[in-house]
Tab-separated table of C-alpha atoms in Angstrom:
chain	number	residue	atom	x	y	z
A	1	UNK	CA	17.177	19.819	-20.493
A	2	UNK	CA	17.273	15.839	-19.172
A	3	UNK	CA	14.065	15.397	-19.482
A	4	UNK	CA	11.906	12.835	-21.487
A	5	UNK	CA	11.974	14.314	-25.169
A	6	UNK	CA	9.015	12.597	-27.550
A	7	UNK	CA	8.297	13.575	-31.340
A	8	UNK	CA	6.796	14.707	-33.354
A	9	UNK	CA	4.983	16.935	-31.275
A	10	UNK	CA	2.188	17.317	-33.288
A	11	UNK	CA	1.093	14.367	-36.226
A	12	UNK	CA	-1.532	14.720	-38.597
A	13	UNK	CA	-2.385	11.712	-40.794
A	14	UNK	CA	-5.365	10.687	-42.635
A	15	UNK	CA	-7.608	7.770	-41.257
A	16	UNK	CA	-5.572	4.144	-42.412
A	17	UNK	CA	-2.062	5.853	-42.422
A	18	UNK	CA	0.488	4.471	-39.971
A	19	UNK	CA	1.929	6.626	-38.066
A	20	UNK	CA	5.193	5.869	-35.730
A	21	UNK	CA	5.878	8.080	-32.377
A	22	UNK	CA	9.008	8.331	-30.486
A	23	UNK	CA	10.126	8.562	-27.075
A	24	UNK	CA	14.104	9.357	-25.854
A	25	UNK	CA	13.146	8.806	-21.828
A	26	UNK	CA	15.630	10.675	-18.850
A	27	UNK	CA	19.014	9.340	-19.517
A	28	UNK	CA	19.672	5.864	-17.351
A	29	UNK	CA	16.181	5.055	-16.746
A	30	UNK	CA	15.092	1.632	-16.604
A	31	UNK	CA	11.232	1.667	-16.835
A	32	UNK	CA	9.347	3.530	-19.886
A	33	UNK	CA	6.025	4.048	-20.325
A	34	UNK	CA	3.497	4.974	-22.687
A	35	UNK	CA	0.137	6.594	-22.119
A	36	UNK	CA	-2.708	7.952	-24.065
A	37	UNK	CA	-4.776	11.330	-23.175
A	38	UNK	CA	-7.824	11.891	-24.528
A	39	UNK	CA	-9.306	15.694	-24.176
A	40	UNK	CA	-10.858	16.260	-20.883
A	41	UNK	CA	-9.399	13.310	-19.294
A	42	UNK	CA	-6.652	11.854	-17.234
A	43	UNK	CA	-3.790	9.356	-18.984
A	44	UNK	CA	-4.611	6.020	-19.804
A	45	UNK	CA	-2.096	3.553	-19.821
A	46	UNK	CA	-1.358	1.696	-22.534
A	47	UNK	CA	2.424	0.110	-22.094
A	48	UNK	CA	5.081	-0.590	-20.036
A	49	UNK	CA	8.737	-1.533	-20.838
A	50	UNK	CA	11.997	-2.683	-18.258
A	51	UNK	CA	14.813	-2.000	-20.462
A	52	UNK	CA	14.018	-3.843	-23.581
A	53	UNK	CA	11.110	-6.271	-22.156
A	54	UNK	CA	7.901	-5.568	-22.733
A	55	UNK	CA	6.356	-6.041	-19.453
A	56	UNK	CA	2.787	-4.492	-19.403
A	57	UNK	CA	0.946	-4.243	-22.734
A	58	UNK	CA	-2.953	-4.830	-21.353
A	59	UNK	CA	-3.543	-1.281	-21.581
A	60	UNK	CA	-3.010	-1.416	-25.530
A	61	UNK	CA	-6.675	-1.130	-27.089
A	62	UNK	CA	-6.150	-3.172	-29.994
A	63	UNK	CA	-3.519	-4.994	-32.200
A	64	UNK	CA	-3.275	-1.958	-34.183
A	65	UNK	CA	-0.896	-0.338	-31.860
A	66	UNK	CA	2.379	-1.741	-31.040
A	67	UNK	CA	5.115	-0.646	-29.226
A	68	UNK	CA	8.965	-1.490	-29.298
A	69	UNK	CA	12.636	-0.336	-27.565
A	70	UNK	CA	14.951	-2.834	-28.545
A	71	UNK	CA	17.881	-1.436	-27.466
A	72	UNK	CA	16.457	-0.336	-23.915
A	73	UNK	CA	16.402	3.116	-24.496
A	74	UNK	CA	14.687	4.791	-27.138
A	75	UNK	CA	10.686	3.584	-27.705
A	76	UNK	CA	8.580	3.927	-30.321
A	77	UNK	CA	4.422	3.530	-30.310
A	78	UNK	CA	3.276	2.535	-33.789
A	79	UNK	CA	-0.245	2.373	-34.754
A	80	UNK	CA	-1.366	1.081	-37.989
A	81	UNK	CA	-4.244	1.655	-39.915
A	82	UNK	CA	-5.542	4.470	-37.845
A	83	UNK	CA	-8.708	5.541	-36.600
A	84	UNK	CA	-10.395	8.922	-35.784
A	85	UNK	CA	-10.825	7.142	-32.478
A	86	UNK	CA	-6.744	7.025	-32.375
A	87	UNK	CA	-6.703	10.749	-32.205
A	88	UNK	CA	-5.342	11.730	-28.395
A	89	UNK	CA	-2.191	12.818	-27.187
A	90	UNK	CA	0.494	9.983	-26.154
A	91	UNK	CA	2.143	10.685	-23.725
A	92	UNK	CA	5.943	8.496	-22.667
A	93	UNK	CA	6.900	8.281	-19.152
A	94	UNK	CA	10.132	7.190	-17.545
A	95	UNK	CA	11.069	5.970	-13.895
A	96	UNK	CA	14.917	5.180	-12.987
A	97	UNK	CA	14.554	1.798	-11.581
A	98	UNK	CA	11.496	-0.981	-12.014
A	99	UNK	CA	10.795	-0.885	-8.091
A	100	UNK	CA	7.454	-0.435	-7.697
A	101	UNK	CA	7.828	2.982	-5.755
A	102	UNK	CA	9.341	5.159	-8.693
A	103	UNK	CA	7.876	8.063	-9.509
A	104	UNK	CA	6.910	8.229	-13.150
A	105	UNK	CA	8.349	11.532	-15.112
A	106	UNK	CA	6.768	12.135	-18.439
A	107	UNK	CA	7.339	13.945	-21.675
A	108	UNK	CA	5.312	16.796	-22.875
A	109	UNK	CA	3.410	14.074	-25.692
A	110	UNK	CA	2.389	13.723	-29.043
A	111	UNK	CA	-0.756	15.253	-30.286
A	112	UNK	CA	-2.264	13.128	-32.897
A	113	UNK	CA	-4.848	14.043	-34.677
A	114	UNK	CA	-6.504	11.811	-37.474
A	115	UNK	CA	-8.202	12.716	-40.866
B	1	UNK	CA	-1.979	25.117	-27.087
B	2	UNK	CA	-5.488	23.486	-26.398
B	3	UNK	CA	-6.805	23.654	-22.614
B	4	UNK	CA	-6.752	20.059	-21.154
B	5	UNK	CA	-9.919	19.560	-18.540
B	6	UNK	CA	-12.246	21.363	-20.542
B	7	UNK	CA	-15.189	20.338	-17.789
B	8	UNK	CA	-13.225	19.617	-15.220
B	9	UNK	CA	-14.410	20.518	-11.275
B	10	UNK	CA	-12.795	24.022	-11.094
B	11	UNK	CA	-10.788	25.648	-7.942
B	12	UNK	CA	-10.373	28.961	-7.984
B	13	UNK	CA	-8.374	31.264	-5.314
B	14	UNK	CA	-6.568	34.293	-4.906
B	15	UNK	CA	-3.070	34.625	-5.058
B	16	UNK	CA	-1.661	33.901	-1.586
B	17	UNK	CA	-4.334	31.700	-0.105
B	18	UNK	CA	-4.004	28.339	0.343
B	19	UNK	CA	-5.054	25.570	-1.798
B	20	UNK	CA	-6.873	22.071	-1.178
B	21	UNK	CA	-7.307	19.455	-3.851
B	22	UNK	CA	-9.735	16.459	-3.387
B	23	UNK	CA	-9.299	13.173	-4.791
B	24	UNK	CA	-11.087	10.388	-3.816
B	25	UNK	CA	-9.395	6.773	-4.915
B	26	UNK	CA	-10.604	3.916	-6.537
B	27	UNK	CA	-9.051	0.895	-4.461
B	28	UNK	CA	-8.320	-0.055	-0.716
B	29	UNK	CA	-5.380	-2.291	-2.187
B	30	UNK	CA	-3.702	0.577	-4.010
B	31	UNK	CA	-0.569	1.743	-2.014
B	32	UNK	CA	1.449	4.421	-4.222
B	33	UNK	CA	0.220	7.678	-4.930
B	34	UNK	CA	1.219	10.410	-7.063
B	35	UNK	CA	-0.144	14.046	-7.558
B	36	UNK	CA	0.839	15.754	-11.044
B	37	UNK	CA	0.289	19.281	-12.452
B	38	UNK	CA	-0.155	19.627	-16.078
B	39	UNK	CA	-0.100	23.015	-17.821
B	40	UNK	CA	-1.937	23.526	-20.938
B	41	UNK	CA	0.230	21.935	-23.938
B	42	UNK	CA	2.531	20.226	-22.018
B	43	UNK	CA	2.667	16.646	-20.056
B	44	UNK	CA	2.321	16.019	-16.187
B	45	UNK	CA	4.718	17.228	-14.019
B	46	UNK	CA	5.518	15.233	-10.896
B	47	UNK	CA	4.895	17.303	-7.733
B	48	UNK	CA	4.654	14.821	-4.779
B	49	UNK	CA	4.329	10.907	-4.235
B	50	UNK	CA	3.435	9.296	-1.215
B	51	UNK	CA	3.247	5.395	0.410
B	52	UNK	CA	0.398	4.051	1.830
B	53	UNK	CA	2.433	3.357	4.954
B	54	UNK	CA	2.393	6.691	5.372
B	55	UNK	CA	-0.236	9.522	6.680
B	56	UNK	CA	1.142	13.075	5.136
B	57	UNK	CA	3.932	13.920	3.285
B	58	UNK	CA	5.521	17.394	2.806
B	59	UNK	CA	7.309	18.877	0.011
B	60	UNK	CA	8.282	22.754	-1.196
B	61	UNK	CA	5.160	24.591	-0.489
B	62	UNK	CA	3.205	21.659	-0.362
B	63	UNK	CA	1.856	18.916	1.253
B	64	UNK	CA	0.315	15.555	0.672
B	65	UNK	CA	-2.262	14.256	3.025
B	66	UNK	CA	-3.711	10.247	2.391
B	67	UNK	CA	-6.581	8.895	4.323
B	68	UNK	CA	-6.752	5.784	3.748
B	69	UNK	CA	-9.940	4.830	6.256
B	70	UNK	CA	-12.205	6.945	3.869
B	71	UNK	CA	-9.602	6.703	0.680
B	72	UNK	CA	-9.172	9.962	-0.064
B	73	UNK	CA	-6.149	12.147	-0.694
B	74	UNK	CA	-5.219	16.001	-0.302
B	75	UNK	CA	-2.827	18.008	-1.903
B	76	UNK	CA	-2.169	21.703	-0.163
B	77	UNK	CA	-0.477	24.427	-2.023
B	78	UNK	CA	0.616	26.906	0.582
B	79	UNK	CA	0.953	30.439	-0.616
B	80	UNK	CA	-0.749	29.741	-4.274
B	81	UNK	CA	0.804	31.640	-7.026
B	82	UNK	CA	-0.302	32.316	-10.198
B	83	UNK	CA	2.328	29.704	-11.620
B	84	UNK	CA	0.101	27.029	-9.928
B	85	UNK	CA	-2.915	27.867	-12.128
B	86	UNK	CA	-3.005	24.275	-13.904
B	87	UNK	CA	-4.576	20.740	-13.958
B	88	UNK	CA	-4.102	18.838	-10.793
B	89	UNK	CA	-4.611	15.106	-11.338
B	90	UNK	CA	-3.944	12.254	-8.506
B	91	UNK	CA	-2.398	9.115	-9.581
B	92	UNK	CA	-2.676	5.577	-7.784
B	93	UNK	CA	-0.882	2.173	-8.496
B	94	UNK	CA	-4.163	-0.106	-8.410
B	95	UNK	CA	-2.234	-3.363	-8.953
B	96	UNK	CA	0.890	-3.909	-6.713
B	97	UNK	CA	2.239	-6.297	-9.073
B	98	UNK	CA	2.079	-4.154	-12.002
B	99	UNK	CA	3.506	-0.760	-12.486
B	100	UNK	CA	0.237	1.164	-14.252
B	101	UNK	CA	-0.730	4.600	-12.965
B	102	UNK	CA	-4.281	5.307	-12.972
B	103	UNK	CA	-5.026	8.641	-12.658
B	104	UNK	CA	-8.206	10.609	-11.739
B	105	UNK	CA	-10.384	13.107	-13.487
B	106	UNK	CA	-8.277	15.935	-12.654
B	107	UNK	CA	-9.313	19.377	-10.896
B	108	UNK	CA	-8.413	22.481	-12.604
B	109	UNK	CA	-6.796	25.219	-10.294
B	110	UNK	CA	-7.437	29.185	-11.259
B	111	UNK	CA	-5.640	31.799	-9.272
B	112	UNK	CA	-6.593	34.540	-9.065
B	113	UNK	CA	-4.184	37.995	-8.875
């Protein structure tokens, strides 16, 4: 399939490991997103990428997490030192252009669970 | 794979009726809107977007309705099949000159064979 591919798909790791999560978004697109689900609850955002730029990060909840795609493709979300509080499923998201009216297509996530 | 929505506001009809989702938005400003599905284990899907210059929007077997006097929005699933039991959750763009989705609380869907 074309569609956005993230892993691992599951990540245990005990509290103050860091832990690194990637996201391959829909071949071409410009925008990528990341976004964090806790249970019960809609996505949060978090960040927000135009090819390499970082654009968006005020939805990042502290400087433990960090996010990168230097190439403007592939992204990775990196938290360090984690927290049980970290544990959620992160979800990445990519639209095809940066106009505001792009529909945002996302990847099945990362469940993380921490130790 | 774990249930998402575990006390989420529950729909639940039989196979063939039509469906109504609810989702009342935060902000008068907002003026994108998005409805995703998301099965159990896996991320949203994208079903239907619609502008706020626009009233009602229609896709494959369903249809978006926005109301912006009251700021609410509808999604109708004609013909609901078992394949639509899911989490439905409406998305808005608060902040025109940012890109961040903020999504409801979700409504879970149950049909019913």
């Amino acid at each position: 399939g074309a569609g956005v591919s993230q892993s691992p798909r599951y990540k245990v790791a005990k509290r103050g490991q860091d832990v690194a999560l990637r996201c391959d978004p829909i071949s071409g697109h410009v925008s990528l997103f990341w976004y964090q689900q806790a249970l019960g609850q809609g996505p949060e955002f978090l960040t927000y990428f135009q090819n390499e730029a970082q654009l968006d990060k005020s939805g990042l909840p502290s400087d433990r997490f960090f996010a990168e795609r230097p190439e403007g493709s592939v992204s990775t979300l990196k938290i360090q030192r984690t927290q049980q509080e970290d544990s959620a499923v992160y979800l990445c998201a990519s639209s095809l252009g940066g106009g505001h009216y792009q529909p945002q297509h996302f990847g099945d996530g990362t469940r993380l669970s921490i130790l | 794979g774990e249930s998402v929505g575990l006390h989420l506001p529950t729909l639940s009809v039989q196979e063939g009726d039509n469906s109504i989702i609810n989702c009342a938005y935060s902000n008068s400003a907002s003026d994108y809107f998005i409805w995703y599905k998301q099965e159990s284990g896996k991320g949203p899907q994208f079903i239907i977007d619609i502008r706020s210059n626009m009233d009602k929007r229609q896709g494959q077997r369903v249809t978006v309705l926005l109301n912006k006097t009251v700021k609410h929005l509808s999604l109708q699933i004609a013909a609901t099949q078992p394949g639509d039991s899911a989490v439905y959750f409406c998305a808005e763009n608060i902040d025109t000159g940012r890109r961040a989705l903020t999504f409801g609380s979700g409504t879970r869907l149950q049909v019913q064979p």
